[in-house]
Amino acid sequence: MYYQGLINKYRKYLPVTDSTPVITLNEGNTPLIKADNLAKKIGLESNLYLKFEGSNPTGSFKDRGMTMAVTKAKEAGAGAIICASTGNTSASAAAYGAKAGIKTFVLIPDGYIALGKLSQAMMYGAEIIAIQGNFDRALECVREISEKYPVTLVNSVNPFRIEGQKTGAFEICDALGKAPEYHFIPVGNAGNITAYWKGYREYFKEGIIKTLPKMMGYEAEGSAAIVRGERIMNPETFATAIRIGNPASWTQAEAARDESKGKIGCVTDEKIAEAYKMLASTEGILCEPASAASVAGLIQANKEGLVEAGTDIVCILTGNGLKDPDNAIKYSNADVKKTSSELDDVLRAMGI
Amino acid sequence: MYYQGLINKYRKYLPVTDSTPVITLNEGNTPLIKADNLAKKIGLESNLYLKFEGSNPTGSFKDRGMTMAVTKAKEAGAGAIICASTGNTSASAAAYGAKAGIKTFVLIPDGYIALGKLSQAMMYGAEIIAIQGNFDRALECVREISEKYPVTLVNSVNPFRIEGQKTGAFEICDALGKAPEYHFIPVGNAGNITAYWKGYREYFKEGIIKTLPKMMGYEAEGSAAIVRGERIMNPETFATAIRIGNPASWTQAEAARDESKGKIGCVTDEKIAEAYKMLASTEGILCEPASAASVAGLIQANKEGLVEAGTDIVCILTGNGLKDPDNAIKYSNADVKKTSSELDDVLRAMGI
């Protein structure tokens, strides 16, 4: 059988049976890219691999969790799914809702007017409902509704999301034939670091891998709740996908850190932007700004002497840079050289 | 060995040797998605599969050709690559140029100011040169420069592009264990239909497949040069990726049509837009508008009785819809419902 999504591929490790109606967009199976240029650039004496989750169907790692969440919703006979989200979660939910043939409701705080961010979910046919109130109130609403009506909540509190996301760890181990020594990952809501750690532990328990990686999670400095040890009321960072002040999987992220002898650190927006640009210009990979927190973390950890030489290192790039055209425009070198169309002038402009 | 791009996977069929320095971003290996919802919606009594090329590293099928073109440029010792392009080709060239560690020059007609379209190439580090003159003059310039200087032209005249692109056909046959009966594909410059037909023929010659598909290419009506049998001076269509009035691979496309007993037809912008929206809302796939020409073509061909029931049909979706946020916003249902945050009001807005 050819590749038909991560549930079919890893069903042995997932809460599905033969009669479960699998809702898939052939998510997962994302590229693991050897990044020799970047390793050299940052003075790394190890093998560096980038796991590009932007290749997923809706452009982010959220699809791994959503295929599970929507499959289980469909299995349970849900008439609809619901989430509070203005970003990657809503896009992913809406795409899988469309594939499942069930309605997707997306609740957002009113006053949020950036239609661009929501156009993906709307194209997939989601119904957008803007409520008077903030994001927390939207979250309360969707929780209440999902408790009282046959509408499945697919925000990160949905436990099946983690199950789907853990397959990223399986793919890395299957590709390398072992676990990496270090796993660098952006931390926002902290569900992804939780999921990867779960995946590595399951493969370890099965004897498929003989060692476990150190889990190295990186928050943005302006929203580094776990690092600071306190909820941040007004989280700030241009890396919107990790602009979260009260991570849902806080304790699990700390457990992943402690059990793996890893670290949860934070990086400044400046360093995230630097890594974001460096990934594009040295490796030809355009990721979301938030994704680059893993690489910014690696650069920092390497400077701090936390990375042993001769090891295998994986950085997770959580989303596709095409999702954030504004930052791509802002950070691209917009220096267009103008010239006549005479060949000599063109050559001069080229520096030849 | 885990998947490391299409050259490593299909090197037997490609013009490389063991000493060729392979420049790869792990392109190819794109999802083939069974599209039962869409098949039902359009009244198709066949198996419908969508090949989503938007999962490629820079978001379009161009990466298949570019890995070959840049690999061969690197092998030949080129100091730089060059192309005239304002779209997918420039993005792909710049990404592979970055990975190869060589300079990428992109020539565009001056007055072209949509930085959004070029921001991807700029993020990858391309040098953009705007010349006074139209696109044809830009093409003349890059041809002349590549003839006189050690700068490799990677526009579609580069013969290695077709070699890389033909691997899409290999992947389809490997997945299905046979060739489909019908292969629907958008036609702009006509390089892609040429490449797929080459790929199918090579697999057929090797005995890997026993039959060949009918090649069904679809141009946009406003730029249907092949259908009309004449160069179109001012091609028009909102599907910019196929807005081409003088296809570079015109004769090869006609050969593919004739040899396969297929068809080259055209579809209106209205029908392309319909298919574009239908793909998102029924299958959860957001592609570039131009990509939807294949599905619009299928819908039309099915109505015309050209599609036999009980067959396998593949539609190529050439690019990622995230590349064209403006059309996603324009065609998404922007009907956001506003409500208070009282649960009863929210439920009413949801129609519950």
XYZ file of C-alpha atoms in Angstrom:
704
model
C 0.000 0.000 0.000
C 1.329 3.458 -0.832
C 1.558 6.157 1.797
C -1.922 7.110 2.978
C -1.348 9.248 6.008
C 0.111 8.706 9.442
C -2.790 6.766 10.951
C -2.522 4.040 8.332
C 1.245 4.042 8.637
C 1.470 3.938 12.437
C -1.909 2.462 13.386
C -0.259 -0.012 15.745
C 0.691 2.896 17.998
C -2.547 4.827 17.729
C -5.997 4.502 19.329
C -7.787 3.215 16.209
C -9.381 -0.078 15.206
C -10.012 -1.624 11.797
C -13.473 -0.086 11.769
C -12.327 3.440 12.572
C -13.141 5.752 9.633
C -9.743 7.282 8.927
C -9.922 10.934 7.875
C -6.649 11.735 6.162
C -5.117 14.262 3.801
C -1.936 12.168 3.601
C -0.325 14.260 6.318
C 3.037 13.341 7.785
C 5.837 11.732 5.788
C 7.526 15.147 5.874
C 11.100 15.677 4.673
C 14.066 15.252 7.000
C 16.667 17.476 5.393
C 20.397 17.252 6.075
C 21.489 20.824 6.682
C 25.233 20.896 6.117
C 25.315 24.539 5.037
C 23.610 25.721 8.193
C 25.714 23.453 10.417
C 28.852 24.939 8.937
C 27.545 28.481 9.217
C 26.845 28.163 12.937
C 30.017 26.226 13.685
C 28.353 22.970 14.565
C 30.475 19.826 14.606
C 27.521 17.483 14.423
C 25.031 16.182 11.875
C 22.162 18.626 11.624
C 18.760 17.594 10.287
C 15.700 19.758 9.748
C 12.255 18.203 9.928
C 10.144 20.421 7.682
C 6.581 20.187 8.923
C 5.534 22.950 6.542
C 5.101 20.219 3.921
C 1.979 19.004 5.677
C -1.305 19.473 3.784
C -2.370 22.710 5.472
C 1.210 23.853 6.005
C 1.858 23.033 9.652
C 2.466 20.226 12.139
C -1.088 20.672 13.404
C -2.263 18.275 10.690
C -0.638 15.357 12.520
C -2.845 15.883 15.519
C -5.902 16.907 13.546
C -6.102 13.698 11.500
C -6.417 11.821 14.799
C -8.784 14.288 16.448
C -11.168 14.439 13.488
C -10.979 10.705 12.862
C -12.033 10.077 16.461
C -14.738 12.742 16.212
C -16.116 11.060 13.104
C -15.925 7.659 14.790
C -17.882 9.013 17.736
C -20.548 10.385 15.410
C -19.874 14.053 16.034
C -22.000 16.363 13.920
C -19.414 19.100 13.942
C -16.031 20.143 15.292
C -15.170 23.409 16.980
C -12.090 25.327 18.021
C -11.013 28.757 19.180
C -8.098 29.759 17.000
C -6.975 32.442 14.614
C -4.086 30.514 13.137
C -2.790 27.107 12.215
C -5.264 25.154 14.338
C -8.288 26.664 12.626
C -6.850 25.999 9.155
C -6.096 22.406 10.007
C -9.431 21.790 11.716
C -11.332 23.220 8.750
C -9.445 21.102 6.209
C -10.072 17.861 8.082
C -13.643 18.881 8.793
C -14.144 19.336 5.032
C -12.607 15.931 4.306
C -14.777 14.316 6.992
C -17.884 15.980 5.614
C -18.740 17.603 8.938
C -19.082 21.234 9.846
C -16.196 23.184 11.366
C -16.877 26.123 13.651
C -14.074 28.549 14.432
C -14.594 31.010 17.277
C -12.494 34.151 17.333
C -12.499 37.309 19.425
C -14.348 40.093 17.604
C -12.135 42.941 16.461
C -9.733 40.418 15.058
C -9.909 41.557 11.459
C -6.897 40.013 9.713
C -8.907 38.017 7.194
C -5.687 36.784 5.606
C -4.961 34.591 8.603
C -8.442 33.122 8.405
C -8.824 32.851 4.643
C -7.376 29.367 4.640
C -9.973 28.090 7.116
C -12.701 29.928 5.218
C -11.632 28.412 1.895
C -11.983 24.984 3.514
C -15.534 25.982 4.394
C -15.317 26.699 8.114
C -17.934 28.901 9.724
C -16.273 31.768 11.511
C -17.990 33.225 14.541
C -16.611 36.389 16.120
C -17.601 36.911 19.731
C -17.418 40.040 21.839
C -14.714 39.138 24.287
C -11.119 38.026 24.368
C -9.469 34.795 23.358
C -9.903 33.214 26.788
C -13.649 33.802 26.607
C -13.683 32.171 23.146
C -11.927 29.155 24.657
C -14.475 28.984 27.479
C -17.300 29.094 24.944
C -15.986 26.245 22.815
C -15.380 24.125 25.923
C -18.898 24.686 27.168
C -20.449 24.025 23.787
C -18.486 20.812 23.316
C -19.599 19.587 26.742
C -23.283 20.186 26.067
C -23.683 19.476 22.351
C -22.482 16.805 19.887
C -19.698 19.102 18.753
C -16.148 17.872 19.264
C -13.569 20.281 20.612
C -10.340 20.035 18.615
C -8.244 22.591 20.461
C -5.113 21.261 22.125
C -7.057 19.937 25.108
C -8.289 17.204 22.750
C -6.149 14.243 23.853
C -5.983 12.671 20.387
C -3.982 15.592 19.063
C -0.908 14.489 21.050
C -1.352 10.937 19.776
C -1.150 12.043 16.165
C 1.692 14.453 16.764
C 3.916 11.835 18.382
C 4.316 10.184 14.960
C 6.803 12.915 14.077
C 9.233 11.204 16.465
C 8.572 7.846 14.807
C 9.390 9.289 11.389
C 12.663 10.771 12.621
C 13.753 7.480 14.190
C 12.668 5.489 11.132
C 14.716 7.813 8.909
C 17.878 7.835 11.024
C 17.643 4.248 12.245
C 18.065 5.642 15.757
C 17.008 8.567 17.891
C 18.962 11.797 17.529
C 21.006 12.869 20.542
C 19.312 16.287 20.626
C 15.804 17.302 19.628
C 15.295 21.064 19.298
C 11.729 22.314 19.104
C 9.796 25.584 19.432
C 7.606 25.776 22.529
C 4.335 27.691 22.538
C 1.448 25.714 23.945
C 3.984 22.938 24.630
C 1.846 20.209 23.062
C 4.417 19.404 20.414
C 7.366 18.841 22.763
C 5.033 16.682 24.852
C 4.022 14.665 21.806
C 7.542 14.116 20.488
C 8.746 12.986 23.902
C 5.849 10.539 24.076
C 6.743 9.224 20.621
C 10.400 8.731 21.471
C 9.512 6.944 24.718
C 7.129 4.589 22.931
C 9.737 3.633 20.346
C 12.245 3.174 23.176
C 9.875 0.936 25.068
C 9.332 -1.154 21.942
C 13.086 -1.512 21.575
C 13.094 0.216 18.198
C 15.527 2.828 19.485
C 18.182 2.173 22.124
C 18.663 5.734 23.324
C 16.508 8.786 23.929
C 17.236 12.361 22.833
C 17.670 15.331 25.097
C 14.543 17.449 24.552
C 15.544 21.069 23.943
C 12.494 23.324 23.865
C 12.653 27.052 23.113
C 10.107 29.701 23.897
C 10.167 33.244 22.579
C 11.598 35.550 25.233
C 8.503 37.754 25.336
C 6.261 34.795 26.074
C 8.574 32.520 28.024
C 6.134 31.374 30.688
C 7.859 28.080 31.437
C 11.315 29.636 31.615
C 10.092 32.409 33.912
C 7.907 30.056 35.871
C 4.838 32.244 35.658
C 1.862 32.852 33.442
C 2.431 35.814 31.157
C -0.620 38.001 30.774
C 0.437 39.835 27.624
C 2.762 37.553 25.700
C 4.780 39.283 23.003
C 6.712 38.005 20.004
C 6.531 38.409 16.231
C 6.550 34.600 16.086
C 2.783 34.483 16.474
C 2.477 30.700 16.475
C 4.278 30.569 19.850
C 2.849 33.764 21.322
C 1.283 31.979 24.264
C 1.457 33.068 27.879
C -0.034 30.043 29.598
C 0.963 26.805 27.839
C -1.715 24.094 27.948
C 0.898 21.329 28.295
C 3.133 23.172 30.750
C 3.733 20.337 33.208
C 4.218 17.740 30.470
C 6.835 19.969 28.841
C 8.710 20.225 32.122
C 8.504 16.471 32.502
C 9.942 15.992 28.999
C 12.771 18.338 29.893
C 13.524 16.678 33.214
C 13.160 13.065 32.119
C 15.362 13.627 29.054
C 17.916 15.780 30.874
C 17.156 18.476 28.328
C 16.368 22.128 28.614
C 13.620 24.631 28.121
C 15.138 27.960 27.245
C 14.118 31.090 25.451
C 15.368 33.145 22.534
C 14.852 36.763 21.606
C 12.815 37.858 18.602
C 16.040 39.177 17.126
C 17.640 35.737 17.278
C 14.504 34.083 15.932
C 14.494 36.488 12.983
C 18.165 35.809 12.366
C 17.589 32.053 12.283
C 14.503 32.528 10.098
C 16.530 34.407 7.500
C 19.499 32.056 7.801
C 17.340 28.994 7.123
C 16.115 30.540 3.889
C 19.434 31.857 2.641
C 21.653 28.893 3.551
C 19.282 25.939 3.212
C 16.549 27.185 0.888
C 13.873 26.564 3.490
C 11.197 29.150 4.207
C 9.490 28.365 7.501
C 7.184 30.301 9.777
C 9.022 32.666 12.130
C 7.992 30.545 15.136
C 9.597 27.496 13.539
C 12.981 29.182 13.609
C 12.928 29.231 17.420
C 14.286 25.680 17.316
C 17.294 26.743 15.251
C 17.792 29.922 17.295
C 17.773 27.665 20.344
C 20.359 25.377 18.803
C 22.639 28.301 17.967
C 22.369 29.519 21.552
C 22.836 26.090 23.115
C 25.861 25.453 20.939
C 27.441 28.727 22.075
C 26.746 27.726 25.669
C 28.611 24.463 25.108
C 25.490 22.374 25.660
C 25.830 20.434 22.402
C 28.291 17.582 22.233
C 30.209 17.254 18.953
C 29.765 14.243 16.681
C 26.093 13.827 17.481
C 22.857 13.796 15.488
C 20.688 16.840 15.998
C 17.143 17.368 14.744
C 15.413 20.756 14.647
C 11.673 20.784 14.096
C 10.410 23.445 11.689
C 6.761 23.526 12.628
C 5.179 25.499 9.795
C 5.428 26.776 6.238
C 6.732 30.298 5.708
C 4.135 30.810 2.979
C 1.608 31.087 5.802
C 3.130 34.377 6.846
C 3.724 36.458 3.711
C 3.926 39.685 5.716
C 7.024 38.623 7.587
C 8.525 37.140 4.425
C 8.164 40.542 2.775
C 9.418 42.370 5.850
C 12.543 40.273 6.281
C 13.427 39.705 2.641
C 16.126 41.867 1.206
C 13.948 44.152 -0.870
C 16.881 45.678 -2.681
C 15.773 45.353 -6.308
C 18.398 46.671 -8.704
C 17.029 48.683 -11.596
C 18.697 48.931 -14.953
C 18.100 49.493 -18.638
C 17.650 46.394 -20.745
C 21.032 46.872 -22.484
C 23.114 43.783 -21.873
C 26.104 45.721 -20.550
C 23.936 47.520 -18.039
C 22.328 44.283 -16.922
C 25.755 42.683 -16.467
C 26.901 45.662 -14.455
C 23.854 45.362 -12.211
C 24.719 41.694 -11.755
C 28.271 42.602 -10.800
C 29.757 40.695 -13.740
C 18.386 4.949 3.109
C 15.511 7.259 3.958
C 13.968 9.498 1.339
C 16.483 12.070 0.166
C 14.910 13.647 -2.866
C 13.926 12.470 -6.296
C 17.401 12.249 -7.819
C 18.533 9.745 -5.208
C 15.287 7.865 -5.518
C 15.136 7.679 -9.315
C 18.792 8.111 -10.266
C 18.616 5.163 -12.654
C 16.326 7.205 -14.892
C 18.159 10.497 -14.596
C 21.310 11.955 -16.185
C 23.510 11.729 -13.081
C 26.531 9.668 -12.090
C 27.856 8.642 -8.684
C 30.074 11.703 -8.646
C 27.317 14.199 -9.435
C 26.857 16.582 -6.480
C 23.160 16.193 -5.777
C 21.476 19.429 -4.696
C 18.245 18.465 -2.998
C 15.652 19.858 -0.616
C 13.959 16.453 -0.442
C 11.519 17.481 -3.150
C 9.057 14.997 -4.629
C 7.445 12.193 -2.639
C 4.278 14.287 -2.712
C 0.913 12.946 -1.513
C -1.438 11.105 -3.844
C -4.813 11.717 -2.232
C -7.912 9.653 -2.918
C -10.653 12.204 -3.509
C -13.935 10.376 -2.953
C -15.836 13.480 -1.843
C -14.955 15.381 -4.981
C -15.626 12.372 -7.230
C -19.092 12.068 -5.756
C -19.736 15.796 -6.003
C -18.970 15.885 -9.724
C -20.745 12.626 -10.496
C -17.663 10.640 -11.383
C -17.918 6.855 -11.451
C -14.188 6.317 -11.278
C -11.380 6.430 -8.727
C -10.145 9.986 -8.462
C -6.678 10.798 -7.125
C -5.123 14.201 -6.570
C -1.358 14.586 -6.760
C -0.649 17.554 -4.489
C 2.555 19.144 -5.730
C 2.074 22.042 -3.326
C 3.823 19.884 -0.722
C 7.125 20.416 -2.481
C 9.737 22.464 -0.571
C 9.025 25.804 -2.248
C 5.351 24.998 -2.773
C 5.198 23.982 -6.439
C 6.093 21.266 -8.925
C 8.938 23.441 -10.190
C 11.160 21.938 -7.486
C 11.217 18.611 -9.343
C 12.865 20.200 -12.338
C 14.992 22.598 -10.349
C 16.779 19.924 -8.309
C 18.000 18.476 -11.619
C 18.798 21.814 -13.266
C 20.786 23.117 -10.288
C 22.499 19.786 -9.681
C 23.718 19.804 -13.285
C 24.723 23.466 -13.022
C 26.764 22.681 -9.923
C 28.309 19.658 -11.626
C 29.308 21.830 -14.569
C 30.931 24.343 -12.226
C 28.502 27.189 -12.835
C 29.175 30.245 -10.715
C 25.558 31.308 -10.718
C 22.113 30.515 -12.053
C 19.722 32.902 -13.730
C 16.095 33.030 -14.769
C 13.437 35.456 -15.903
C 10.409 34.856 -13.725
C 8.099 36.585 -11.326
C 6.567 33.464 -9.868
C 7.173 29.850 -8.965
C 10.275 29.419 -11.091
C 12.149 32.239 -9.362
C 11.243 30.922 -5.908
C 12.394 27.433 -6.772
C 15.591 28.591 -8.482
C 16.524 30.768 -5.505
C 15.961 27.974 -2.979
C 18.121 25.496 -4.871
C 20.696 28.173 -5.566
C 20.913 28.792 -1.807
C 21.297 25.090 -1.090
C 23.983 24.794 -3.795
C 25.827 27.785 -2.393
C 25.741 29.643 -5.704
C 24.213 32.964 -6.609
C 20.733 33.203 -8.117
C 19.838 36.110 -10.393
C 16.200 36.790 -11.164
C 15.395 39.190 -13.996
C 12.003 40.847 -14.039
C 10.417 43.587 -16.103
C 10.610 46.918 -14.268
C 7.258 48.267 -13.130
C 6.472 44.868 -11.731
C 6.056 45.901 -8.132
C 4.230 43.048 -6.394
C 6.971 42.323 -3.876
C 4.804 39.627 -2.317
C 5.304 37.395 -5.313
C 9.054 37.880 -5.113
C 9.520 37.818 -1.348
C 10.009 34.065 -1.367
C 12.896 34.297 -3.852
C 14.340 37.240 -1.931
C 14.179 35.365 1.381
C 16.204 32.596 -0.254
C 18.772 35.237 -1.137
C 18.208 35.778 -4.841
C 19.366 39.015 -6.451
C 16.477 40.667 -8.222
C 17.208 42.809 -11.255
C 14.433 44.853 -12.808
C 15.019 45.813 -16.418
C 13.276 48.444 -18.520
C 11.386 46.308 -20.977
C 8.852 43.544 -21.053
C 9.063 39.913 -20.040
C 10.217 38.777 -23.497
C 13.161 41.172 -23.305
C 14.017 39.770 -19.856
C 14.019 36.280 -21.376
C 16.300 37.432 -24.208
C 18.680 38.932 -21.669
C 18.986 35.803 -19.550
C 19.528 33.680 -22.663
C 22.280 35.934 -23.918
C 23.967 36.138 -20.532
C 23.890 32.374 -20.069
C 25.468 31.887 -23.514
C 28.335 34.265 -22.828
C 29.059 33.823 -19.115
C 29.378 30.914 -16.652
C 25.810 31.487 -15.527
C 23.355 28.638 -16.052
C 19.910 29.425 -17.379
C 17.254 27.572 -15.385
C 14.143 28.741 -17.221
C 12.110 26.027 -18.887
C 14.451 25.866 -21.869
C 16.893 24.114 -19.530
C 16.542 20.480 -20.658
C 17.186 19.025 -17.203
C 13.986 20.536 -15.868
C 11.878 18.053 -17.866
C 14.051 15.190 -16.619
C 13.334 16.027 -13.003
C 9.660 16.681 -13.581
C 9.050 13.322 -15.220
C 9.539 11.663 -11.808
C 6.015 12.779 -10.916
C 4.773 10.093 -13.310
C 7.026 7.507 -11.675
C 5.593 8.325 -8.246
C 2.024 7.967 -9.480
C 2.730 4.581 -11.062
C 4.666 3.386 -8.015
C 1.741 4.359 -5.781
C -1.011 2.815 -7.908
C 0.988 -0.162 -9.156
C -0.082 0.840 -12.654
C -0.633 3.925 -14.760
C -3.941 5.733 -14.380
C -6.250 5.637 -17.398
C -6.493 9.442 -17.460
C -3.970 12.078 -16.449
C -5.428 15.592 -16.108
C -2.980 18.459 -15.893
C -2.948 22.264 -16.195
C -1.155 23.543 -19.294
C 0.711 26.848 -19.290
C 4.198 26.584 -20.691
C 3.408 22.913 -21.399
C 6.623 21.619 -19.850
C 4.811 19.622 -17.204
C 2.538 17.669 -19.564
C 5.637 16.976 -21.658
C 7.533 15.723 -18.628
C 4.760 13.473 -17.306
C 4.283 11.921 -20.737
C 8.019 11.255 -20.918
C 7.906 9.646 -17.480
C 4.995 7.387 -18.334
C 6.653 6.311 -21.579
C 9.901 5.465 -19.807
C 8.129 3.303 -17.232
C 6.182 1.662 -20.062
C 9.359 0.926 -21.971
C 10.884 -0.619 -18.850
C 7.810 -2.824 -18.500
C 6.942 -1.343 -15.103
C 3.522 -0.295 -16.390
C 1.556 -2.180 -19.035
C -0.646 0.670 -20.223
C -0.315 4.396 -20.790
C -2.745 7.103 -19.687
C -4.611 9.479 -21.938
C -2.967 12.872 -21.380
C -5.656 15.492 -20.755
C -4.142 18.981 -20.656
C -6.169 22.118 -19.886
C -5.290 25.697 -20.650
C -7.125 28.724 -19.306
C -9.521 30.011 -21.952
C -7.950 33.466 -22.041
C -4.523 32.044 -22.787
C -5.378 28.926 -24.745
C -2.699 29.174 -27.414
C -2.542 25.456 -28.186
C -6.309 25.062 -28.356
C -6.653 28.080 -30.634
C -3.583 27.172 -32.623
C -2.029 30.607 -32.370
C 0.248 32.612 -30.149
C -1.737 34.879 -27.845
C -0.187 38.308 -27.442
C -2.038 39.343 -24.288
C -2.894 36.189 -22.381
C -5.509 36.668 -19.684
C -6.520 34.564 -16.698
C -6.574 34.972 -12.936
C -4.670 31.665 -12.805
C -1.356 33.459 -13.182
C 0.812 30.339 -13.210
C -0.687 29.343 -16.580
C -1.062 32.838 -18.038
C 1.200 32.091 -20.977
C 0.505 32.983 -24.589
C 3.313 31.121 -26.309
C 4.071 27.812 -24.574
C 7.742 26.803 -24.699
C 6.881 23.103 -25.059
C 4.011 23.595 -27.510
C 4.928 20.853 -29.986
C 5.807 18.337 -27.268
C 2.432 18.946 -25.633
C 0.669 18.245 -28.923
C 2.736 15.094 -29.319
C 1.731 13.944 -25.815
C -1.896 14.550 -26.693
C -1.730 12.763 -30.035
C 0.413 9.813 -28.946
C -1.767 9.168 -25.896
C -5.060 9.758 -27.705
C -5.749 12.460 -25.140
C -6.903 16.018 -25.407
C -5.783 19.563 -24.901
C -8.781 21.674 -24.010
C -9.454 24.889 -22.195
C -11.578 26.014 -19.267
C -12.944 29.409 -18.322
C -11.733 31.353 -15.297
C -15.180 30.871 -13.823
C -14.837 27.097 -14.002
C -11.291 27.227 -12.655
C -12.481 29.291 -9.697
C -15.322 26.856 -9.099
C -12.929 23.899 -9.032
C -10.503 25.847 -6.835
C -13.190 26.432 -4.227
C -14.582 22.917 -4.553
C -11.178 21.352 -3.887
C -10.884 23.289 -0.637
C -14.420 22.751 0.604
C -14.856 19.075 -0.326
C -11.319 17.713 0.000
C -9.578 20.156 2.330
C -6.950 20.973 -0.271
C -5.945 24.559 -0.961
C -4.074 24.749 -4.266
C -3.047 27.587 -6.524
C -5.834 28.724 -8.850
C -3.885 27.428 -11.877
C -3.740 23.972 -10.303
C -7.500 23.742 -10.366
C -7.485 23.825 -14.177
C -6.879 20.067 -14.094
C -10.003 19.470 -12.029
C -12.033 21.982 -14.055
C -10.898 20.063 -17.115
C -11.983 16.769 -15.595
C -15.420 18.148 -14.736
C -15.800 19.367 -18.317
C -14.479 16.174 -19.903
C -16.779 14.086 -17.724
C -19.778 16.115 -18.852
C -18.680 15.624 -22.449
C -18.655 11.862 -21.934
C -14.906 11.636 -22.473
C -14.206 9.767 -19.222
C -14.910 6.058 -19.081
C -16.406 4.787 -15.802
C -14.510 2.396 -13.553
C -11.126 3.890 -14.346
C -8.311 5.484 -12.351
C -7.969 9.216 -12.843
C -5.174 11.446 -11.582
C -5.382 15.243 -11.462
C -2.160 17.135 -10.905
C -2.405 20.061 -8.474
C 0.715 21.964 -9.413
C 1.086 24.442 -6.568
C 0.245 25.409 -2.995
C -2.651 27.796 -2.453
C -0.671 29.529 0.283
C 1.385 31.052 -2.534
C -1.583 33.138 -3.563
C -3.138 34.625 -0.414
C -4.938 37.329 -2.400
C -7.085 34.848 -4.280
C -7.640 32.802 -1.130
C -9.035 35.909 0.536
C -11.037 36.885 -2.540
C -12.676 33.505 -2.985
C -13.159 32.539 0.645
C -16.566 33.036 2.097
C -15.867 36.137 4.153
C -19.152 35.952 5.979
C -18.025 36.195 9.605
C -20.948 35.979 12.003
C -20.782 38.383 14.917
C -22.349 37.752 18.276
C -22.101 38.527 21.963
C -20.170 36.061 24.059
C -23.322 34.756 25.776
C -23.568 31.039 25.142
C -27.122 31.218 23.842
C -26.154 33.879 21.337
C -23.147 31.899 20.202
C -25.279 28.794 19.734
C -27.791 30.792 17.732
C -24.985 32.077 15.493
C -23.890 28.491 15.015
C -27.414 27.500 14.063
C -27.730 25.095 16.981
